[in-house]
mmCIF file of C-alpha atoms in Angstrom:
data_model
loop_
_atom_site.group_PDB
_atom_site.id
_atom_site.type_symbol
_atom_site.label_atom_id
_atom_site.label_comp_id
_atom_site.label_asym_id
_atom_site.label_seq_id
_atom_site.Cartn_x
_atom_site.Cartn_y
_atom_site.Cartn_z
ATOM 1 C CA UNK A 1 -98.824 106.299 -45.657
ATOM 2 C CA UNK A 2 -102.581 105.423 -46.518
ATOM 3 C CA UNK A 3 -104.513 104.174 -43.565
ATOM 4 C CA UNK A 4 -108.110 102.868 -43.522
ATOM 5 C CA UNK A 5 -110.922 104.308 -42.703
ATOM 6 C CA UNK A 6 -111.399 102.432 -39.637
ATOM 7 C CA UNK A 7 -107.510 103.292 -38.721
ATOM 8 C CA UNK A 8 -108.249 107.233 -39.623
ATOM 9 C CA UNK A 9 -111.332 107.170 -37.340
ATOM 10 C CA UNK A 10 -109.522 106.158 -34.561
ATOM 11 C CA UNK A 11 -106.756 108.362 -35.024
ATOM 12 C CA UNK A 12 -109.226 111.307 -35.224
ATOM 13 C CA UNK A 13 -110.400 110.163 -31.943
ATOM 14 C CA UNK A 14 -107.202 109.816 -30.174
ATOM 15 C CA UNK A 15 -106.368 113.129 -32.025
ATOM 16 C CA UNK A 16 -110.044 114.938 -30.213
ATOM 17 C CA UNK A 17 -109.126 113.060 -27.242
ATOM 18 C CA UNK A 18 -106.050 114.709 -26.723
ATOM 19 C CA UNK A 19 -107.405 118.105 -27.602
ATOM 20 C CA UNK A 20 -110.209 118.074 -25.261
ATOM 21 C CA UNK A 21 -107.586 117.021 -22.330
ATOM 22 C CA UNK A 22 -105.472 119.952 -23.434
ATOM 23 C CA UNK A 23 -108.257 122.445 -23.567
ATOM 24 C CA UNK A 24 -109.123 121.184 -20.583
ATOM 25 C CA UNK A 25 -105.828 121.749 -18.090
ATOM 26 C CA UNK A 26 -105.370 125.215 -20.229
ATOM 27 C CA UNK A 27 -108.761 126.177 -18.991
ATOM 28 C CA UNK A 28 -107.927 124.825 -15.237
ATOM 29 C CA UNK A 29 -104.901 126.871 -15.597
ATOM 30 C CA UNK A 30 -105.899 130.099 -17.022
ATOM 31 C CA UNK A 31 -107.367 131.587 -13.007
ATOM 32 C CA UNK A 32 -104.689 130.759 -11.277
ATOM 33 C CA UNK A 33 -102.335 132.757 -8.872
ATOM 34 C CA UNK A 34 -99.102 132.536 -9.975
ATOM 35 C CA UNK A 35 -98.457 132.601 -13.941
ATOM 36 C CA UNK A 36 -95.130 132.020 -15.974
ATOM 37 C CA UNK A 37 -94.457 136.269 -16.143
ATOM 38 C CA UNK A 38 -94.919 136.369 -12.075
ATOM 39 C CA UNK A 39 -92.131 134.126 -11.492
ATOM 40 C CA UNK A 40 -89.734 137.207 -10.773
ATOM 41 C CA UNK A 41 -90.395 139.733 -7.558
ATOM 42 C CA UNK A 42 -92.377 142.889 -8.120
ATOM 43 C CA UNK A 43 -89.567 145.566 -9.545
ATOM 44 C CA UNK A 44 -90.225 148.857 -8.676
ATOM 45 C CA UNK A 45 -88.984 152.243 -10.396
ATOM 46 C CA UNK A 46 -87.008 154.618 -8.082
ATOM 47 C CA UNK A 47 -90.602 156.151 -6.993
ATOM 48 C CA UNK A 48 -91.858 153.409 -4.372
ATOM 49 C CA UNK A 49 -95.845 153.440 -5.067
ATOM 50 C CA UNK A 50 -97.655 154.074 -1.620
ATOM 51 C CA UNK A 51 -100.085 151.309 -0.232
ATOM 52 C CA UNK A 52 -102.808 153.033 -2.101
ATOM 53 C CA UNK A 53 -101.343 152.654 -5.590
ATOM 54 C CA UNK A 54 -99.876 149.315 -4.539
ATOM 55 C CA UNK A 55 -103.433 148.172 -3.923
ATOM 56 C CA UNK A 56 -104.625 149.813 -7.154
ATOM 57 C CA UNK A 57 -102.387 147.986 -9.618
ATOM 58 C CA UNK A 58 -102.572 144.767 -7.872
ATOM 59 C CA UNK A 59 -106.352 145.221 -8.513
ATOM 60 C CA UNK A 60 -105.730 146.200 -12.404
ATOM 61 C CA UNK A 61 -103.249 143.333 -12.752
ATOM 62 C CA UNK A 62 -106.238 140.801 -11.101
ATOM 63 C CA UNK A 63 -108.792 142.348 -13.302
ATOM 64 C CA UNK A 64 -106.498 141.985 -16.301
ATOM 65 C CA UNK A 65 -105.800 138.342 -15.751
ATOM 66 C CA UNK A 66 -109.479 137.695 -15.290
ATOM 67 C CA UNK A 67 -110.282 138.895 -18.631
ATOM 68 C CA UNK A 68 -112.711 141.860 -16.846
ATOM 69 C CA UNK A 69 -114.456 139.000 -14.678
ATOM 70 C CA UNK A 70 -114.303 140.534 -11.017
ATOM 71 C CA UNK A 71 -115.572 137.560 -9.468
ATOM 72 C CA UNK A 72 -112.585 135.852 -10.753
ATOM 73 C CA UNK A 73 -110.320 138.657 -9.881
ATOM 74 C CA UNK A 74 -111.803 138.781 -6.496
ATOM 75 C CA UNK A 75 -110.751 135.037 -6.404
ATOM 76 C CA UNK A 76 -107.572 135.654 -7.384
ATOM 77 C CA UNK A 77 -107.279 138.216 -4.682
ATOM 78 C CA UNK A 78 -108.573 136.174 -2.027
ATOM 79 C CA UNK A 79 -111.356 138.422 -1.029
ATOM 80 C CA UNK A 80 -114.715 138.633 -2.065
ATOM 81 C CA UNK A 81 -116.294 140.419 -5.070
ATOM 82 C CA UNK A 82 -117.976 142.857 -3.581
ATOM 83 C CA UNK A 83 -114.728 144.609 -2.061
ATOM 84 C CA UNK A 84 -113.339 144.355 -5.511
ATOM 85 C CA UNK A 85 -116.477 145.939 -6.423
ATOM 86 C CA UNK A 86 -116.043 148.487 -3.893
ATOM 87 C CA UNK A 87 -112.445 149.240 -5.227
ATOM 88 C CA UNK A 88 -114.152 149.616 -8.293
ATOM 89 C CA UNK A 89 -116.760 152.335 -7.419
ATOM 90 C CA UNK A 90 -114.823 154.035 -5.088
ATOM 91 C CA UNK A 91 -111.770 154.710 -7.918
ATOM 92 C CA UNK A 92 -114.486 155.601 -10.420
ATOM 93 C CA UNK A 93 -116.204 158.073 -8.326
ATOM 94 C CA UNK A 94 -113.020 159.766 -7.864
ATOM 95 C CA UNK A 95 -112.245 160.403 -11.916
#
């Protein structure tokens, strides 16, 4: 099929168009909450983790879907960055 110039810029329009609105809602998406691998309850091994490591992975799982950002992490936590920060330290200065 051989379309015209006119017809091609168009379609390269529609085509960056629908690209921007995609890269758009993927970006909206990509901080959120829930995701599609959190859809199933937390499974534990037989060794329930205390509140402490509870709160420690939870932490490393927000940090991890914040790409390292721990403003966003805090977000996604629902508290603010400086306890995250806090977290941080505190762990740290115990290694």
């Amino acid at each position: 099929m051989i379309l015209s110039s006119q017809s091609q810029v168009k379609l390269l329009r529609l085509l960056e168009s629908v690209k921007e609105t995609l890269d758009r809602k993927n970006k909206e998406r990509r901080y959120t909450r829930d995701t599609e691998d959190t859809k199933a309850p937390l499974i534990f091994t037989e060794k329930f983790p205390s509140l402490k490591e509870g709160t420690e992975l939870i932490i490393k799982e927000a940090l991890k879907r914040a790409k390292g950002n721990q403003s966003i992490a805090a977000q996604l936590l629902e508290v603010s960055p400086s306890a995250v920060n806090k977290r941080l330290k505190r762990e740290k200065e115990k290694r």
